[in-house]
PDB file of C-alpha atoms in Angstrom:
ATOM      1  CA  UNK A   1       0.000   0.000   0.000  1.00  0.00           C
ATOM      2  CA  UNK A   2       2.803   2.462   0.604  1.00  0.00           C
ATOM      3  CA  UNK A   3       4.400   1.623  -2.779  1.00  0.00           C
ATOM      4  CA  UNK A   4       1.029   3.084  -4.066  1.00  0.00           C
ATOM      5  CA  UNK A   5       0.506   5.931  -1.415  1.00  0.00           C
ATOM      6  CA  UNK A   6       3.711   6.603   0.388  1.00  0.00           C
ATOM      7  CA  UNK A   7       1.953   9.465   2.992  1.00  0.00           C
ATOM      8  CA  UNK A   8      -0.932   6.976   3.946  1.00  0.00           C
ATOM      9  CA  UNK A   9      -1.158   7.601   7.576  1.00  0.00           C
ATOM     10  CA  UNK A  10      -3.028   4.836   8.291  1.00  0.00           C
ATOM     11  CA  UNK A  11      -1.384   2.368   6.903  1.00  0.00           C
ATOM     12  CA  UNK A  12       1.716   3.656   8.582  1.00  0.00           C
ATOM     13  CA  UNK A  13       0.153   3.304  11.665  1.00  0.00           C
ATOM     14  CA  UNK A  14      -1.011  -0.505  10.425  1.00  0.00           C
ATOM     15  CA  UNK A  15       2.277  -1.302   9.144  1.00  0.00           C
ATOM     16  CA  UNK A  16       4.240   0.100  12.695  1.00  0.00           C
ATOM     17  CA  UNK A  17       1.284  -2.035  14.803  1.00  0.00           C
ATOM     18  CA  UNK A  18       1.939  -5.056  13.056  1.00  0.00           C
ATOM     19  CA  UNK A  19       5.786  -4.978  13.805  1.00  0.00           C
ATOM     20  CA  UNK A  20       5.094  -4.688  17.433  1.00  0.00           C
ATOM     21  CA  UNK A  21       2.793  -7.365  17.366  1.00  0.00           C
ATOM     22  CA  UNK A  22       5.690  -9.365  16.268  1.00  0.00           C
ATOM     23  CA  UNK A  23       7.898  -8.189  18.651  1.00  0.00           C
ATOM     24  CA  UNK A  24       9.651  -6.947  15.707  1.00  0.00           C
ATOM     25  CA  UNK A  25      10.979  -3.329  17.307  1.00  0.00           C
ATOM     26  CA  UNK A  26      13.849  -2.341  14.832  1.00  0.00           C
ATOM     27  CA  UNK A  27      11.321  -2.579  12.233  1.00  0.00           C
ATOM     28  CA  UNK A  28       8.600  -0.728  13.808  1.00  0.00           C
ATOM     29  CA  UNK A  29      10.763   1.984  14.702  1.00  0.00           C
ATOM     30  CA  UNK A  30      12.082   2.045  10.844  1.00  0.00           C
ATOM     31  CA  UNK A  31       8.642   3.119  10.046  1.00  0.00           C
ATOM     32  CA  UNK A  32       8.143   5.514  12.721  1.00  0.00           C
ATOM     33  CA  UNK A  33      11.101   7.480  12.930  1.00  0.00           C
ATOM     34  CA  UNK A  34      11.172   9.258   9.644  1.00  0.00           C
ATOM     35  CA  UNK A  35       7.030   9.678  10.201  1.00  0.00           C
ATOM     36  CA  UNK A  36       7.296  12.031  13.117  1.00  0.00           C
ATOM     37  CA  UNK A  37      10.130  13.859  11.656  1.00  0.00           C
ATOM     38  CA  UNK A  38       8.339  14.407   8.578  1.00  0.00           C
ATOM     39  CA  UNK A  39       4.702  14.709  10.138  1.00  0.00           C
ATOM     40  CA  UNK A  40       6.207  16.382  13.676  1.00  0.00           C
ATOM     41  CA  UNK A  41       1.891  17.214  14.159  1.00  0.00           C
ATOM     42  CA  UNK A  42       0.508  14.117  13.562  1.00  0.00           C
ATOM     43  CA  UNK A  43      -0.689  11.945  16.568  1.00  0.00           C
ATOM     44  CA  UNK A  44      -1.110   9.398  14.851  1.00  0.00           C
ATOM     45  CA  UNK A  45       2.902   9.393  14.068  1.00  0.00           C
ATOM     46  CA  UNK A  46       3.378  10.533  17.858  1.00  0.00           C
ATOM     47  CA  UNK A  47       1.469   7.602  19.309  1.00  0.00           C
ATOM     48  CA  UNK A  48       2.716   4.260  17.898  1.00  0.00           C
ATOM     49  CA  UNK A  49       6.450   6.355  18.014  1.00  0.00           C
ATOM     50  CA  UNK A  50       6.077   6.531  21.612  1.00  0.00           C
ATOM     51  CA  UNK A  51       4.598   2.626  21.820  1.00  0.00           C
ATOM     52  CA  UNK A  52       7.998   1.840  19.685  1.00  0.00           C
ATOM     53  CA  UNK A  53      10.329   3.506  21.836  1.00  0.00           C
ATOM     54  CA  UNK A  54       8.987   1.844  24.779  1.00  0.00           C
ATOM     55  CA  UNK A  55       8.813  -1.714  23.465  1.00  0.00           C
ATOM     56  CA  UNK A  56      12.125  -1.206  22.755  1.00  0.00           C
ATOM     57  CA  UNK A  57      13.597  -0.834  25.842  1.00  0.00           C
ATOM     58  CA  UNK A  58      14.149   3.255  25.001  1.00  0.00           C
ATOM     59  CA  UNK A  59      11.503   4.424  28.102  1.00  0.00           C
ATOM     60  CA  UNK A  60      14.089   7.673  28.884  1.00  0.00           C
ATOM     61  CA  UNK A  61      13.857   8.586  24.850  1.00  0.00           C
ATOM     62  CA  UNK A  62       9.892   8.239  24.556  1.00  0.00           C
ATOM     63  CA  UNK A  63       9.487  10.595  27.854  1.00  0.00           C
ATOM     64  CA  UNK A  64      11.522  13.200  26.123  1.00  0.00           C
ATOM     65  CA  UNK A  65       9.768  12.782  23.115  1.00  0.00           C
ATOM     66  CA  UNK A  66       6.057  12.906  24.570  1.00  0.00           C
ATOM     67  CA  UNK A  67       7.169  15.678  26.718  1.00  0.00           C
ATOM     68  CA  UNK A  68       8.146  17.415  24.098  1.00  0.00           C
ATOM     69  CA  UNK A  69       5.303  16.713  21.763  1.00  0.00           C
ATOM     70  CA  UNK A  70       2.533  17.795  24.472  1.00  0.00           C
ATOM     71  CA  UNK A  71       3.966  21.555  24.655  1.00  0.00           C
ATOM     72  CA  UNK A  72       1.862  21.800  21.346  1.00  0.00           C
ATOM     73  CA  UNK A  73      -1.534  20.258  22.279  1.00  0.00           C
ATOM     74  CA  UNK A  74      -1.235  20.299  26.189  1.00  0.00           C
ATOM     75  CA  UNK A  75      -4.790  18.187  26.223  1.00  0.00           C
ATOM     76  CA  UNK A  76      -4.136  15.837  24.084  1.00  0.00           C
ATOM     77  CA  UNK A  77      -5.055  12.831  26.335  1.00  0.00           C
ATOM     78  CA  UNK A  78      -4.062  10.336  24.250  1.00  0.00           C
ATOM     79  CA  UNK A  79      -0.768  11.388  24.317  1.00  0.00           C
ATOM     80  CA  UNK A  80      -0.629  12.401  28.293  1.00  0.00           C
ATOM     81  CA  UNK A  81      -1.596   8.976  28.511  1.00  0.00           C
ATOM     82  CA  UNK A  82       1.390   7.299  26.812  1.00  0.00           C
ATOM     83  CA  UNK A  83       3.045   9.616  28.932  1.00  0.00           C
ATOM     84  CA  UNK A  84       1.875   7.948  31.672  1.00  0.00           C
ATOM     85  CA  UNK A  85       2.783   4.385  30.276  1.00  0.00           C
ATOM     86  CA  UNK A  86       6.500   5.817  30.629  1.00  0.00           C
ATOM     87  CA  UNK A  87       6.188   7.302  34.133  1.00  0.00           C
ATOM     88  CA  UNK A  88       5.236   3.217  34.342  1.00  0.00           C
ATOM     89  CA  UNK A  89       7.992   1.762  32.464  1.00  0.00           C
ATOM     90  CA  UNK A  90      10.358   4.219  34.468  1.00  0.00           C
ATOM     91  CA  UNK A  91       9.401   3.019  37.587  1.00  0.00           C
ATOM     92  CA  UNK A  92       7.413   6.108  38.495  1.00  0.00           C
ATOM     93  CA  UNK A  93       4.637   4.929  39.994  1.00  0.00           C
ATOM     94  CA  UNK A  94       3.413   6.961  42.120  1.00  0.00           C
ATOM     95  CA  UNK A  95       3.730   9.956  39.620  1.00  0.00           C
ATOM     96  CA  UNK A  96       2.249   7.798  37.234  1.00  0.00           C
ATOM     97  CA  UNK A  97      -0.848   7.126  39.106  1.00  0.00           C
ATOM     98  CA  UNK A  98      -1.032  11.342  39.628  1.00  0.00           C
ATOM     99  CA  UNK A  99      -1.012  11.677  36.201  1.00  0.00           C
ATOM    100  CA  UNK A 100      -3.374   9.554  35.261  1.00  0.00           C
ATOM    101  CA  UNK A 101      -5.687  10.627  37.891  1.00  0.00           C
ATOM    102  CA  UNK A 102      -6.203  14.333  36.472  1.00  0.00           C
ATOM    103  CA  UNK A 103      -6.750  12.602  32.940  1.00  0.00           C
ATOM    104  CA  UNK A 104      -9.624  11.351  34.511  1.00  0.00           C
ATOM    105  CA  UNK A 105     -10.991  14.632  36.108  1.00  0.00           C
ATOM    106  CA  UNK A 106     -11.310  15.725  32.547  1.00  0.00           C
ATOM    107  CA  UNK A 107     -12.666  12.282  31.499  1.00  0.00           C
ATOM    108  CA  UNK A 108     -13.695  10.491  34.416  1.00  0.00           C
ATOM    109  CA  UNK A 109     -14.703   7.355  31.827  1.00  0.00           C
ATOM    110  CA  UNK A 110     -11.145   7.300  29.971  1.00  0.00           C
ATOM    111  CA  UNK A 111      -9.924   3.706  30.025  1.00  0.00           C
ATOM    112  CA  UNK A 112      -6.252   4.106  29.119  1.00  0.00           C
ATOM    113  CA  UNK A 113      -5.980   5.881  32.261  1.00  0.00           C
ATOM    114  CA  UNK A 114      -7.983   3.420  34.005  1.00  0.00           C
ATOM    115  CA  UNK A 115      -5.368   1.314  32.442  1.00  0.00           C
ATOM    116  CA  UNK A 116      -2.534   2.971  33.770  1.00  0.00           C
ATOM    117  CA  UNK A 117      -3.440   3.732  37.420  1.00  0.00           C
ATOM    118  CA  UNK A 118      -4.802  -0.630  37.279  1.00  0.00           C
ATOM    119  CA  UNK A 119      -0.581  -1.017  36.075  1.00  0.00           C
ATOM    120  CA  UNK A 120       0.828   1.499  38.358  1.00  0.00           C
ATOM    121  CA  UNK A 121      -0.950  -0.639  41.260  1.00  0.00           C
ATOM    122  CA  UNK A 122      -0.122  -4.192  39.956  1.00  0.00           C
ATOM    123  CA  UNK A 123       3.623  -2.711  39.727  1.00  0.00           C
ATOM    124  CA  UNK A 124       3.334  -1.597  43.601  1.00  0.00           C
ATOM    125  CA  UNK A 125       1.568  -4.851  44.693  1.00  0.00           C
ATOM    126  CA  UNK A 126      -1.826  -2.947  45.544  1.00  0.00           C
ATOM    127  CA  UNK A 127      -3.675  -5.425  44.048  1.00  0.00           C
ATOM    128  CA  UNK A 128      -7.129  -4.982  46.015  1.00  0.00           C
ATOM    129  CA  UNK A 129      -6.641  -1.374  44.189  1.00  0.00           C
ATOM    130  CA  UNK A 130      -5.734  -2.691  40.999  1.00  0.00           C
ATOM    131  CA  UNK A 131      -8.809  -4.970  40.884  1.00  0.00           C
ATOM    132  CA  UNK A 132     -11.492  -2.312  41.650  1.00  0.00           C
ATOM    133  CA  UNK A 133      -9.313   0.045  38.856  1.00  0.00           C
ATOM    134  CA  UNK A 134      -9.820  -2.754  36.712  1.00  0.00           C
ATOM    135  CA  UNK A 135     -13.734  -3.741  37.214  1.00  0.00           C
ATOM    136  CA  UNK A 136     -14.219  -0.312  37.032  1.00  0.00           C
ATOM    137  CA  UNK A 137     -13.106   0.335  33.242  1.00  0.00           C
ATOM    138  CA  UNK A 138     -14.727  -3.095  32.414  1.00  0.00           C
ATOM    139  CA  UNK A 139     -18.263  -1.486  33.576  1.00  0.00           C
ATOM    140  CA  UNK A 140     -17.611   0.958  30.578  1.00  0.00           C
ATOM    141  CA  UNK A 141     -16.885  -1.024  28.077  1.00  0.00           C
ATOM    142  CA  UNK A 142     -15.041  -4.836  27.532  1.00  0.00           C
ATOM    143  CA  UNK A 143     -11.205  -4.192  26.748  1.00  0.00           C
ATOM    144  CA  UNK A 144      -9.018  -7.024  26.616  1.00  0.00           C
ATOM    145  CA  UNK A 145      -6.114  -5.271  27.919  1.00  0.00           C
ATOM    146  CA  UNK A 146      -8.541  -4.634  30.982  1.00  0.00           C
ATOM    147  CA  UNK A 147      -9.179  -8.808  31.094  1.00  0.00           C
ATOM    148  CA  UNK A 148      -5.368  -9.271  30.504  1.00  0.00           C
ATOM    149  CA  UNK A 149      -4.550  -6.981  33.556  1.00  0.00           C
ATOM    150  CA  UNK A 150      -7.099  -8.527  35.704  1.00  0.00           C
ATOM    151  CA  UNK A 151      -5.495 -12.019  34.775  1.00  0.00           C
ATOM    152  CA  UNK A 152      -2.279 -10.487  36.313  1.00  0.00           C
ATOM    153  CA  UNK A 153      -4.001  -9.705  39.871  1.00  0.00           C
ATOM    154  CA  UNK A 154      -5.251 -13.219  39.817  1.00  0.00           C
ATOM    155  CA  UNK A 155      -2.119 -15.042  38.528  1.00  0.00           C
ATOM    156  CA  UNK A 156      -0.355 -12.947  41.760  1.00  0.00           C
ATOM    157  CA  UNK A 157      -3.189 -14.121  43.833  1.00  0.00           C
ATOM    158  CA  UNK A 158      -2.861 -17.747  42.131  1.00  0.00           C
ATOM    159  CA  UNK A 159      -6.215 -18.027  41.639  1.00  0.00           C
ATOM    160  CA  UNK A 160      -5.850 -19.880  38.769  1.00  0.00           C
ATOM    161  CA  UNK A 161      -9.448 -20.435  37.086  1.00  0.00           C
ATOM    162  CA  UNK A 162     -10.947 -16.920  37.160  1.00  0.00           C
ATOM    163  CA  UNK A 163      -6.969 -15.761  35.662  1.00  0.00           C
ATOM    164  CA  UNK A 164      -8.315 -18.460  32.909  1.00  0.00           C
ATOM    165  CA  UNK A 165     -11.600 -16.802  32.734  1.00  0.00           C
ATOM    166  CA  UNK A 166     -10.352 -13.551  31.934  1.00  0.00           C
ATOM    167  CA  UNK A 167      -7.528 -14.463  29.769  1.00  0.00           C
ATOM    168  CA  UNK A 168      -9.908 -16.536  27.950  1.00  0.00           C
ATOM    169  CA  UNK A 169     -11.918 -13.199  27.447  1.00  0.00           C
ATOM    170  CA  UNK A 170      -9.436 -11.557  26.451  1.00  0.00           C
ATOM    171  CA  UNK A 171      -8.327 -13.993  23.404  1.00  0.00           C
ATOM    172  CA  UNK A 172     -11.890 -13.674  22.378  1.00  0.00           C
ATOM    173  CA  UNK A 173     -11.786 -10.246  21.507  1.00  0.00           C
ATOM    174  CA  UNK A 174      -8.061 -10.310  20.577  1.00  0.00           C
ATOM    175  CA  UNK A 175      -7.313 -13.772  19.684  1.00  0.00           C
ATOM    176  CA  UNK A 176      -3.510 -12.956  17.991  1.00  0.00           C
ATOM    177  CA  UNK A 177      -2.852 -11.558  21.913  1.00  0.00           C
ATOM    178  CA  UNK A 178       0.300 -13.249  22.077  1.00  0.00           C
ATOM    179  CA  UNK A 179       1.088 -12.136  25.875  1.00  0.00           C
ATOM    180  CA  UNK A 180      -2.609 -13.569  26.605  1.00  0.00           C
ATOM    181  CA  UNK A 181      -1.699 -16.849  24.912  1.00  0.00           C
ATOM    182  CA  UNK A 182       1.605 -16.829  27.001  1.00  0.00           C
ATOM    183  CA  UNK A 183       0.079 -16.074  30.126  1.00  0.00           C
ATOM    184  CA  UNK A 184      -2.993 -18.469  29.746  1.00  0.00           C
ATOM    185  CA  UNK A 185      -0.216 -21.266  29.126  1.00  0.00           C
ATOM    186  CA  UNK A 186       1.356 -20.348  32.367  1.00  0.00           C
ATOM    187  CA  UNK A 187      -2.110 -20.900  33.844  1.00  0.00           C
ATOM    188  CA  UNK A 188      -2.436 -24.235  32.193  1.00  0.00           C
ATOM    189  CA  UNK A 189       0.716 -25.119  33.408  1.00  0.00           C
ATOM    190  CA  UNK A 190       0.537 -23.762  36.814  1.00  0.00           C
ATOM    191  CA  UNK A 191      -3.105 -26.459  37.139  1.00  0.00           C
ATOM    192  CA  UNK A 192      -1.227 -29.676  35.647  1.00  0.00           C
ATOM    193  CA  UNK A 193      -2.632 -29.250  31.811  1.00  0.00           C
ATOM    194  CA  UNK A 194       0.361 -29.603  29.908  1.00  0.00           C
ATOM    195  CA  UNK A 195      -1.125 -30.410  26.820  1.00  0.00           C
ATOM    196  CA  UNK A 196      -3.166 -27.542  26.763  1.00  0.00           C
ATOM    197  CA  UNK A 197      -0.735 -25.147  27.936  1.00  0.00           C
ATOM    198  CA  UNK A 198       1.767 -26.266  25.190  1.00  0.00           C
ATOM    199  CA  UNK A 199      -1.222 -25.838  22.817  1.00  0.00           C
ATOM    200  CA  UNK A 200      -1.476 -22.037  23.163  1.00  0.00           C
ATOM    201  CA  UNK A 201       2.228 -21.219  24.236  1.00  0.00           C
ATOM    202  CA  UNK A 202       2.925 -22.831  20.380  1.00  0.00           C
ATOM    203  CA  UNK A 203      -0.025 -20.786  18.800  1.00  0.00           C
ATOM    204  CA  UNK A 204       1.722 -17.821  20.857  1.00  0.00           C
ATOM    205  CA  UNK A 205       4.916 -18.835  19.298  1.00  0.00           C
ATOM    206  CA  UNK A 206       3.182 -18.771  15.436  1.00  0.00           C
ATOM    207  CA  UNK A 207       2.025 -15.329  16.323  1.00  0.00           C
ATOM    208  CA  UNK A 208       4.633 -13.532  17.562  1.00  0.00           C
ATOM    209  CA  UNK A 209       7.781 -15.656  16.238  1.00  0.00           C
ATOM    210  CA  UNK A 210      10.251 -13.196  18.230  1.00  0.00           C
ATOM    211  CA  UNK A 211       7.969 -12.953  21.561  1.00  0.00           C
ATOM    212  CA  UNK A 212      10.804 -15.400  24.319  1.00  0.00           C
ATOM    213  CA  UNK A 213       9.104 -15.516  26.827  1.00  0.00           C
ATOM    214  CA  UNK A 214       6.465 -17.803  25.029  1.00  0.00           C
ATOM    215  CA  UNK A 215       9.428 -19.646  23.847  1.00  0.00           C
ATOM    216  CA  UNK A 216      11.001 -19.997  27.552  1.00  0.00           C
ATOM    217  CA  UNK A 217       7.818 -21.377  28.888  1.00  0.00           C
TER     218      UNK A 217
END
């Protein structure tokens, strides 16, 4: 498609999202990198840069860069929200959960920052928190990143079949999830099904072929 329509913006943003699904970082950031410098005002290019930089390890580089970006469009809340997802991946949690906290004073039914604040408490063990975070943003609508990060407080918990439940639900809506598939395989494994959890940690495998940690397990 970009042969035929090199500026596509969309199919940037496909192309880039497909990459990280793979676990494919160099690539995805191949694609990115020359969009924001070309397109410095697109969110779109802003975005998935940011989501590259972090899946690649480069947290300090994708602060300065959504730091930077926001002194244009101080409200953009998609962006303060990746923002957040750094303050995360930074170890910032407390900050983190701050942040995320005034998104939702100006939308008190934004799920990416229901998101974050649900992470920020998984990362500090608050798990009680993290739940009620959680069930909270799945009242508004079904997310499977919710489901995945309600799996996590129950895999901590070791409460194996509702983890199953939710990962389960999550699969359903996202069914190339390859964390989901990982995780779920885990579960299997953590209950004695080995054949089932080899099942989906090899169909996590075939859909991210550079994901390790479905390898490992």
């Amino acid at each position: 498609s970009l042969v035929f329509e090199g500026e596509n913006e969309d199919t940037k943003y496909t192309l880039a999202s497909i990459h990280l699904r793979l676990h494919d970082h160099a690539s995805a950031l191949s694609v990115t990198q020359p969009w924001v410098q070309s397109k410095p005002d697109s969110e779109m290019a802003a975005q998935i840069h940011v989501r590259a930089l972090l899946a690649a390890n480069r947290a300090t580089e994708a602060r300065a860069f959504a730091q930077l970006w926001l002194e244009k469009p101080p409200e953009n809340l998609v962006i303060q929200n990746l923002l957040v997802e750094v303050q995360i991946t930074l170890g910032l949690h407390q900050q983190a959960i701050r942040s995320a906290a005034e998104i939702l004073k100006s939308d008190e039914v934004n799920v990416p920052a229901m998101r974050n604040i649900a992470r920020a408490y998984l990362a500090l063990g608050k798990l009680e928190l993290a739940e009620f975070v959680l069930l909270q943003g799945l009242d508004v609508r079904p997310d499977p990143q919710l489901s995945f990060l309600l799996a996590q407080v129950f895999i901590k918990r070791e409460a194996w079949q509702r983890a199953k439940t939710e990962l389960l639900k999550c699969i359903e809506q996202t069914p190339n999830y390859a964390e989901a598939l990982n995780n779920l395989g885990v579960v299997y494994q953590q209950v004695g099904d080995y054949p089932s959890a080899v099942t989906v940690l090899q169909r996590a495998t075939r859909t991210s072929p550079r994901y390790p940690n479905a390898f490992l397990n």
